Amino acid sequence: MQRHMHAGDGGHILVLGRDGATTPALSILYGVDGQRNFRFATGSHGVEPLWNGQAYPDFASAWLAAQAVHALIRDDSTGLHEYETANREHLWARAWHQQHFHRSGQLPLIRLYAQAHTQLQNCQSAFGKAEMKTVVDRLAFEITRAAYHRHMTVADMIEESDMLAINLRSANMIKQRARAYVATCMDPVTRPELDILLDRVVSYIPRRCP
């Protein structure tokens, strides 16, 4: 469909769909413009939609902004605060999504996991918590997969990174998060193989008293 767009024209918008959760008196449309940015519009039935002048780099940002505007129209201060908070937290997650494609020269996985986990704990909105949880779970999976290929326990990787602020027994939680990521985010075709991989990785080996 992009071939039919006016390339570089921010005012030429392809409608992607309508938000069915809005009130009958008000509808929200979503679209993508000729600059490949996402847009939203508000309008009433039978009236030409009014497209918001702000463009967004991803659909989630456009959706959150539209919901905030809708809450403002409804005079819903609680909803407005929730969506504004979610939008701020989405920017945190978006930065992590971008890092997924640019891993060169970055911090070790354990340090990245610790940073993302801190941001998850700081999230206040339901949307932000869900999105950051996926980021943390993905990093947990990458840690576990790295431990498998290096024939190490997850606890060994924590010790190697000098991130002892992460309790060694939290290695179990890392493995649980990795399993959750495989169960909810990975292609079902690959899950059996990845489950076997996870089964073979030891979280930690308890220290025994002499």
Tab-separated table of N, CA and C in Angstrom, residues 1-2 4-15 31-37 39:
chain	number	residue	atom	x	y	z
A	1	MET	N	0.830	-1.212	0.000
A	1	MET	CA	0.000	0.000	0.000
A	1	MET	C	0.862	1.259	0.000
A	2	GLN	N	2.108	1.162	0.534
A	2	GLN	CA	2.987	2.331	0.558
A	2	GLN	C	3.300	2.836	-0.859
A	4	HIS	N	1.308	3.417	-3.113
A	4	HIS	CA	0.265	4.360	-3.530
A	4	HIS	C	0.315	5.659	-2.729
A	5	MET	N	1.273	5.762	-1.794
A	5	MET	CA	1.388	6.971	-0.986
A	5	MET	C	2.231	8.022	-1.713
A	6	HIS	N	2.014	9.287	-1.362
A	6	HIS	CA	2.844	10.366	-1.880
A	6	HIS	C	4.091	10.436	-1.001
A	7	ALA	N	5.204	9.914	-1.499
A	7	ALA	CA	6.422	9.827	-0.698
A	7	ALA	C	6.832	11.192	-0.160
A	8	GLY	N	7.089	11.262	1.138
A	8	GLY	CA	7.523	12.502	1.776
A	8	GLY	C	6.403	13.454	2.121
A	9	ASP	N	5.159	13.090	1.811
A	9	ASP	CA	4.013	13.967	2.070
A	9	ASP	C	3.378	13.586	3.409
A	10	GLY	N	3.602	14.435	4.432
A	10	GLY	CA	3.039	14.170	5.748
A	10	GLY	C	1.534	14.331	5.805
A	11	GLY	N	0.955	14.955	4.790
A	11	GLY	CA	-0.483	15.172	4.771
A	11	GLY	C	-1.254	14.104	4.016
A	12	HIS	N	-0.549	13.177	3.373
A	12	HIS	CA	-1.203	12.092	2.645
A	12	HIS	C	-1.214	10.877	3.559
A	13	ILE	N	-2.390	10.538	4.059
A	13	ILE	CA	-2.486	9.552	5.135
A	13	ILE	C	-3.316	8.350	4.696
A	14	LEU	N	-2.744	7.170	4.903
A	14	LEU	CA	-3.452	5.920	4.653
A	14	LEU	C	-4.091	5.466	5.953
A	15	VAL	N	-5.398	5.319	5.976
A	15	VAL	CA	-6.111	4.905	7.189
A	15	VAL	C	-5.875	3.422	7.434
A	31	GLY	N	-3.635	6.046	11.209
A	31	GLY	CA	-3.116	5.967	9.855
A	31	GLY	C	-1.612	6.132	9.813
A	32	VAL	N	-1.049	5.952	8.619
A	32	VAL	CA	0.380	6.171	8.389
A	32	VAL	C	0.503	7.139	7.223
A	33	ASP	N	1.395	8.127	7.352
A	33	ASP	CA	1.486	9.160	6.319
A	33	ASP	C	2.616	8.865	5.328
A	34	GLY	N	2.774	9.764	4.370
A	34	GLY	CA	3.764	9.568	3.319
A	34	GLY	C	5.196	9.605	3.819
A	35	GLN	N	5.404	10.066	5.039
A	35	GLN	CA	6.734	10.070	5.650
A	35	GLN	C	6.954	8.838	6.535
A	36	ARG	N	5.983	7.906	6.466
A	36	ARG	CA	6.019	6.643	7.212
A	36	ARG	C	5.946	6.859	8.725
A	37	ASN	N	5.275	7.912	9.113
A	37	ASN	CA	4.996	8.160	10.525
A	37	ASN	C	3.544	7.796	10.817
A	39	ARG	N	-0.123	8.353	12.619
A	39	ARG	CA	-0.957	9.508	12.958
A	39	ARG	C	-2.291	9.010	13.518
